[in-house]
Coordinates of C-alpha atoms in Angstrom, one line a residue:
X1 CA -0.1 -0.3 0.1
X2 CA 1.0 3.5 -0.4
X3 CA 0.8 5.2 3.1
X4 CA 0.7 8.9 3.8
X5 CA 1.8 9.4 7.6
X6 CA 1.6 12.9 8.8
X7 CA 3.8 14.4 11.1
X8 CA 7.5 13.3 11.6
X9 CA 7.7 13.0 15.5
X10 CA 8.6 9.6 17.4
X11 CA 5.4 8.1 16.3
X12 CA 5.3 9.2 12.8
X13 CA 9.2 7.8 12.4
X14 CA 8.5 4.9 14.1
X15 CA 5.3 3.7 12.2
X16 CA 7.1 4.6 9.1
X17 CA 10.0 2.2 9.8
X18 CA 7.6 -0.8 10.7
X19 CA 5.4 -0.2 7.7
X20 CA 8.6 0.1 5.2
X21 CA 9.9 -3.0 7.0
X22 CA 6.5 -4.8 6.1
X23 CA 6.9 -3.9 2.7
X24 CA 4.8 -0.8 2.2
X25 CA 5.4 2.2 0.4
X26 CA 5.8 5.2 2.8
X27 CA 5.7 9.1 2.9
X28 CA 5.9 11.0 5.7
X29 CA 5.2 14.5 5.9
X30 CA 6.4 17.3 8.2
X31 CA 5.2 21.0 8.6
X32 CA 8.7 21.6 10.2
X33 CA 11.6 22.6 7.9
X34 CA 14.1 19.5 9.5
X35 CA 13.6 17.2 12.6
X36 CA 12.5 19.0 15.6
X37 CA 15.3 18.8 18.4
X38 CA 13.1 20.5 21.2
X39 CA 11.3 18.5 23.9
X40 CA 14.2 18.3 26.6
X41 CA 14.6 14.1 27.1
X42 CA 12.2 11.0 27.1
X43 CA 12.0 8.2 29.6
X44 CA 11.5 5.2 27.5
X45 CA 10.1 2.5 29.8
X46 CA 10.5 -0.9 29.5
X47 CA 7.4 -1.0 27.0
X48 CA 8.9 1.6 25.0
X49 CA 12.1 0.1 24.5
X50 CA 10.3 -3.4 23.8
X51 CA 8.5 -1.2 21.1
X52 CA 11.5 0.0 19.4
X53 CA 13.3 -3.3 19.5
X54 CA 10.2 -4.7 17.9
X55 CA 10.8 -2.2 15.2
X56 CA 14.3 -2.9 14.6
X57 CA 15.6 0.3 16.4
X58 CA 18.1 0.2 19.5
X59 CA 19.1 2.7 22.1
X60 CA 22.2 1.0 23.4
X61 CA 24.2 3.8 22.2
X62 CA 22.0 6.8 23.3
X63 CA 20.9 8.2 26.6
X64 CA 21.5 6.9 29.9
X65 CA 19.7 3.2 31.4
X66 CA 18.1 3.5 34.6
X67 CA 18.3 1.2 37.3
X68 CA 16.5 3.1 40.4
X69 CA 13.3 5.2 40.8
X70 CA 13.3 6.8 43.9
X71 CA 10.4 9.1 45.6
X72 CA 10.7 11.5 48.5
X73 CA 8.9 14.5 50.3
X74 CA 9.8 17.7 49.6
X75 CA 11.5 17.6 53.5
X76 CA 13.8 14.8 52.3
X77 CA 11.6 11.7 53.5
X78 CA 11.7 8.7 51.3
X79 CA 8.4 7.5 50.2
X80 CA 9.6 4.5 47.9
X81 CA 12.2 3.3 45.6
X82 CA 11.7 0.9 42.8
X83 CA 14.7 -1.4 41.7
X84 CA 14.5 -0.8 37.8
X85 CA 17.2 -3.0 37.3
X86 CA 14.8 -6.1 38.8
X87 CA 12.3 -4.3 36.3
X88 CA 14.5 -4.7 33.2
X89 CA 14.9 -8.4 34.1
X90 CA 11.3 -9.3 34.8
X91 CA 10.1 -7.7 31.5
X92 CA 13.3 -8.3 29.3
X93 CA 13.6 -4.6 28.2
X94 CA 15.6 -1.7 30.1
X95 CA 14.3 1.8 30.9
X96 CA 16.6 4.6 29.2
X97 CA 16.5 8.5 29.4
X98 CA 17.6 9.9 26.3
X99 CA 17.6 13.4 24.8
X100 CA 14.3 13.8 22.4
X101 CA 16.8 15.0 19.6
X102 CA 18.4 11.6 19.9
X103 CA 15.6 9.4 20.0
X104 CA 14.2 10.7 16.9
X105 CA 17.5 11.1 15.1
X106 CA 17.9 7.4 15.9
X107 CA 14.8 6.4 14.6
X108 CA 14.9 8.6 11.4
X109 CA 18.5 7.2 10.8
X110 CA 16.8 4.0 10.0
X111 CA 14.5 5.4 7.1
X112 CA 15.3 5.9 3.7
X113 CA 16.0 9.6 2.7
X114 CA 13.4 9.9 0.2
X115 CA 10.7 9.1 2.8
X116 CA 10.9 12.2 4.7
X117 CA 9.1 15.3 3.1
X118 CA 9.9 18.4 5.2
X119 CA 8.0 22.1 5.1
X120 CA 4.9 20.3 4.1
X121 CA 1.7 21.6 6.6
X122 CA -1.4 19.6 5.9
X123 CA -4.4 21.2 5.7
X124 CA -7.3 19.0 4.7
X125 CA -8.0 15.2 4.3
X126 CA -10.3 13.8 2.0
X127 CA -11.1 10.1 2.4
X128 CA -12.9 8.4 -0.4
X129 CA -13.9 4.5 -1.0
X130 CA -10.5 3.7 -2.7
X131 CA -8.3 6.4 -1.7
X132 CA -7.1 9.3 0.6
X133 CA -5.9 12.7 -0.7
X134 CA -3.9 15.2 1.7
X135 CA -3.7 18.7 0.7
X136 CA -0.9 21.2 1.8
X137 CA -0.7 24.7 2.5
X138 CA 1.8 25.0 -0.3
X139 CA -0.9 24.1 -2.6
X140 CA 0.7 20.6 -3.7
X141 CA -1.3 17.3 -2.6
X142 CA -0.5 13.7 -2.0
X143 CA -2.7 10.6 -2.9
X144 CA -2.4 7.3 -1.2
X145 CA -4.1 4.0 -0.2
X146 CA -3.9 5.1 3.6
X147 CA -3.3 8.1 5.9
X148 CA -2.1 8.0 9.4
X149 CA -2.4 10.8 11.8
X150 CA 0.8 11.2 13.6
X151 CA 0.7 15.2 13.9
X152 CA 0.7 15.6 18.0
X153 CA -2.0 17.1 20.0
X154 CA -3.2 19.6 17.6
X155 CA -3.8 17.2 15.0
X156 CA -5.2 18.2 11.8
X157 CA -5.9 14.9 10.8
X158 CA -8.2 14.1 14.0
X159 CA -9.8 17.4 13.5
X160 CA -10.5 16.4 9.5
X161 CA -11.6 12.9 10.4
X162 CA -13.3 13.3 13.7
X163 CA -13.8 16.8 14.3
X164 CA -14.4 17.9 17.8
X165 CA -12.2 20.0 20.2
X166 CA -8.6 20.0 21.4
X167 CA -7.4 18.5 24.1
X168 CA -8.1 19.8 27.3
X169 CA -6.0 21.5 30.1
X170 CA -5.6 19.8 33.3
X171 CA -4.8 22.6 35.6
X172 CA -1.2 21.7 35.7
X173 CA 2.0 22.5 33.9
X174 CA 5.5 21.8 33.5
X175 CA 8.6 23.8 33.4
X176 CA 11.1 21.7 32.4
X177 CA 14.7 21.5 30.6
X178 CA 17.7 19.6 29.5
X179 CA 21.0 21.1 31.1
X180 CA 24.7 19.9 31.3
X181 CA 25.2 19.7 35.1
X182 CA 27.8 19.0 38.1
X183 CA 25.1 17.6 40.5
X184 CA 25.8 13.9 41.3
X185 CA 22.5 12.6 39.9
X186 CA 23.3 13.7 36.5
X187 CA 25.9 11.3 36.3
X188 CA 24.1 8.1 37.9
X189 CA 21.7 5.8 37.1
X190 CA 18.9 7.1 39.6
X191 CA 15.4 9.1 38.7
X192 CA 14.6 11.0 41.6
X193 CA 11.0 12.4 42.2
X194 CA 10.4 15.1 44.9
X195 CA 7.0 15.3 46.0
X196 CA 5.5 18.6 47.9
X197 CA 1.8 19.6 48.9
X198 CA 1.4 21.7 45.9
X199 CA 4.5 21.1 43.7
X200 CA 6.4 18.2 42.1
X201 CA 10.1 18.2 41.0
X202 CA 11.7 15.2 39.1
X203 CA 15.3 14.5 38.1
X204 CA 16.8 12.3 35.6
X205 CA 20.1 11.6 34.1
X206 CA 19.9 11.7 30.1
X207 CA 23.8 10.6 29.3
X208 CA 26.8 12.6 29.0
X209 CA 26.3 14.7 31.9
X210 CA 23.3 16.1 30.7
X211 CA 20.3 16.1 33.6
X212 CA 16.5 16.3 32.5
X213 CA 14.5 18.2 35.0
X214 CA 11.2 19.5 35.4
X215 CA 8.9 21.5 38.1
X216 CA 5.2 20.5 38.0
X217 CA 2.8 23.2 39.4
X218 CA -0.9 24.2 39.2
X219 CA -1.6 26.4 36.2
X220 CA -4.9 27.9 34.5
X221 CA -4.9 28.9 31.2
X222 CA -4.3 32.5 30.6
X223 CA -2.0 32.9 33.5
X224 CA 1.8 34.1 32.7
X225 CA 4.5 31.3 32.7
X226 CA 6.8 31.6 35.6
X227 CA 10.5 32.8 35.4
X228 CA 13.5 31.2 36.4
X229 CA 13.7 33.6 39.2
X230 CA 10.2 32.6 40.0
X231 CA 11.4 28.9 40.2
X232 CA 14.2 29.8 42.3
X233 CA 12.1 31.6 44.9
X234 CA 9.1 28.8 45.1
X235 CA 11.6 26.1 45.4
X236 CA 14.0 27.3 48.0
X237 CA 14.7 24.9 50.7
X238 CA 13.8 21.9 48.8
X239 CA 16.2 18.7 49.1
X240 CA 19.6 18.7 47.3
X241 CA 20.0 18.9 44.4
X242 CA 17.2 21.2 43.7
X243 CA 19.1 24.3 44.6
X244 CA 22.3 23.3 43.0
X245 CA 20.3 22.6 39.9
X246 CA 18.3 25.8 39.6
X247 CA 21.8 27.9 40.5
X248 CA 23.3 26.2 37.2
X249 CA 20.2 26.5 34.9
X250 CA 20.2 29.4 32.4
X251 CA 16.9 31.2 30.8
X252 CA 17.4 29.4 27.5
X253 CA 17.2 25.8 29.2
X254 CA 13.9 26.5 30.5
X255 CA 10.8 25.1 28.7
X256 CA 7.1 25.5 29.9
X257 CA 4.4 22.7 28.5
X258 CA 0.6 23.1 29.9
X259 CA -0.4 19.5 30.7
X260 CA -3.6 18.3 28.5
X261 CA -5.7 15.3 28.2
X262 CA -7.5 13.8 25.1
X263 CA -11.2 12.5 25.4
X264 CA -10.2 8.9 23.5
X265 CA -12.7 8.2 20.9
X266 CA -14.1 4.7 20.2
X267 CA -12.9 4.6 16.6
X268 CA -10.0 6.7 15.4
X269 CA -10.5 7.2 11.8
X270 CA -12.2 6.1 8.4
X271 CA -12.1 3.1 6.3
X272 CA -8.5 4.1 5.1
X273 CA -7.6 6.2 7.9
X274 CA -6.4 6.2 11.7
X275 CA -4.4 8.2 14.5
X276 CA -1.6 7.6 16.8
X277 CA 0.2 9.3 19.6
X278 CA -0.6 12.5 21.0
X279 CA -3.1 13.1 17.9
X280 CA -5.2 10.7 19.5
X281 CA -4.5 10.1 23.4
X282 CA -2.3 13.0 24.7
X283 CA -2.3 12.9 28.4
X284 CA -0.5 14.4 31.4
X285 CA 3.2 13.6 31.9
X286 CA 2.7 12.4 35.6
X287 CA 3.7 8.5 35.0
X288 CA 5.9 9.6 31.7
X289 CA 4.0 7.2 29.3
X290 CA 3.1 9.4 26.3
X291 CA 6.0 8.7 24.1
X292 CA 6.1 4.8 25.3
X293 CA 2.3 4.7 24.3
X294 CA 3.3 6.1 21.0
X295 CA 6.0 3.7 20.3
X296 CA 3.2 0.8 21.0
X297 CA 0.8 2.4 19.0
X298 CA 3.6 2.7 16.1
X299 CA 4.4 -1.1 16.6
X300 CA 0.9 -2.6 16.9
X301 CA -0.1 -0.6 13.7
X302 CA 2.7 -1.8 11.8
X303 CA 2.3 -5.3 13.1
X304 CA -1.6 -5.3 12.3
X305 CA -1.0 -3.8 8.7
X306 CA 1.9 -6.0 7.8
X307 CA 0.0 -8.5 5.5
X308 CA -2.6 -6.1 4.5
X309 CA -2.6 -5.6 0.6
X310 CA -6.1 -4.2 0.2
X311 CA -8.9 -3.0 2.2
X312 CA -6.9 -1.6 5.3
X313 CA -10.2 -1.1 7.4
X314 CA -10.7 -4.1 9.6
X315 CA -6.8 -4.2 10.5
X316 CA -7.2 -0.3 11.5
X317 CA -10.1 -1.2 13.8
X318 CA -8.6 -4.1 15.3
X319 CA -5.4 -1.7 16.0
X320 CA -7.6 0.9 17.4
X321 CA -9.8 -1.8 19.8
X322 CA -6.6 -3.3 21.3
X323 CA -4.8 0.1 21.8
X324 CA -7.7 1.8 23.2
X325 CA -8.0 -0.4 26.5
X326 CA -4.3 0.1 27.0
X327 CA -4.5 3.8 26.6
X328 CA -7.3 4.3 28.6
X329 CA -5.7 2.7 31.7
X330 CA -2.8 4.7 31.3
X331 CA -4.4 8.1 30.6
X332 CA -6.6 7.5 33.5
X333 CA -3.6 6.5 35.7
X334 CA -1.6 9.8 34.6
X335 CA -4.7 11.9 35.5
X336 CA -5.2 10.3 38.7
X337 CA -1.5 10.7 39.6
X338 CA -1.3 14.2 38.4
X339 CA -4.5 14.9 40.6
X340 CA -3.2 13.4 43.8
X341 CA 0.2 15.6 43.6
X342 CA -2.0 18.4 45.8
X343 CA -2.5 15.4 48.6
X344 CA -0.8 15.9 51.9
X345 CA 2.1 13.3 52.4
X346 CA 2.6 13.7 56.0
X347 CA 0.6 10.3 56.8
X348 CA 2.0 8.3 53.8
X349 CA 4.1 5.6 55.0
X350 CA 7.1 4.4 53.2
X351 CA 6.8 1.5 50.9
X352 CA 8.8 -1.5 51.0
X353 CA 11.2 -1.5 48.0
X354 CA 10.0 -5.0 46.9
X355 CA 6.5 -3.8 46.7
X356 CA 7.1 -0.6 44.7
X357 CA 9.5 -2.4 42.4
X358 CA 6.6 -5.1 41.7
X359 CA 4.1 -2.3 41.1
X360 CA 6.2 -1.0 38.6
X361 CA 6.1 -4.3 36.9
X362 CA 2.5 -4.6 37.1
X363 CA 1.6 -0.8 36.1
X364 CA 4.0 -1.4 32.8
X365 CA 2.2 -4.7 32.0
X366 CA -1.3 -3.7 32.4
X367 CA -1.1 -0.7 30.1
X368 CA 1.2 -2.3 27.5
X369 CA 0.2 -4.0 24.4
X370 CA 3.9 -5.0 23.4
X371 CA 4.9 -6.7 27.0
X372 CA 1.8 -8.8 26.1
X373 CA 1.0 -11.6 23.4
X374 CA -0.8 -9.8 20.6
X375 CA -4.4 -11.8 19.8
X376 CA -4.7 -13.0 16.2

């Protein structure tokens, strides 16, 4: 089949790799003039690295493998710690933190050069019984047998296929960045999450001395984003290494990202169309699963279309039905976890390490398709 993929982010590149390996003729159209290099870093959990492995992409030479996940309060008290080395052993695939630009670059490098088309902004999608046509803002168009919307939370393909409004703001936002740092956590293999009554901080080494950091706070649409000076003032007195890190961070490192959540529809497209990733199930970053669920989408969609040469509709609906049940679980967990960040922690007891570790394994399995057998 001739497959048109709209969007050259993680999902669009990954599904293109899987479909090309399955013998399909694929073209990826991206509105930017080159691969995007923003977005700080990505935690690729065991389900994400497993999906990438199934697609023939390895992250062994990028980022930093994580061995531990620790959560403490803003007073420094340990809440729980999960052994990610044990999680890797149980699930058969590691957890890796990597700069987003390295992840997209790694997948893109596995594609033939002629597949990627930059500077092509999709403005309309027309679907008929035997073809799809995508129109671009420069007056050009492309025709194919199938279109896949991988164009993010403001997806034009979703709007054209399904209508409806954009993803909703959740009432929280992240101030985040990727900084080369001298603090010890930047050179280790441990994620540190720090939970306060009305704020949350995360620190993850991303390889090469880079530290992915973020501060989550309540935020209302229309409010101004906080400055670096505001963050330094608000997080004074938090446990190390928050203070030393914020002293190192420069204004150019600071990115602002409101949290959003999509209503996940029952059907994601028409007889020759579907969606994947943030185009269909954008979610808060509380459980760091958005990119991983996108990679699972790409893997399963490629798997479902591997032997399809004619009408793709039944394979598309099978993909959507299988992924929707998993994505809904993860999206609800992310929304619940985000909401609980305002819960007082003084009465929360310390969780034994073995329980935290097995809970991590169970959570990843329950929200995953690639870590479970795929039904025929």
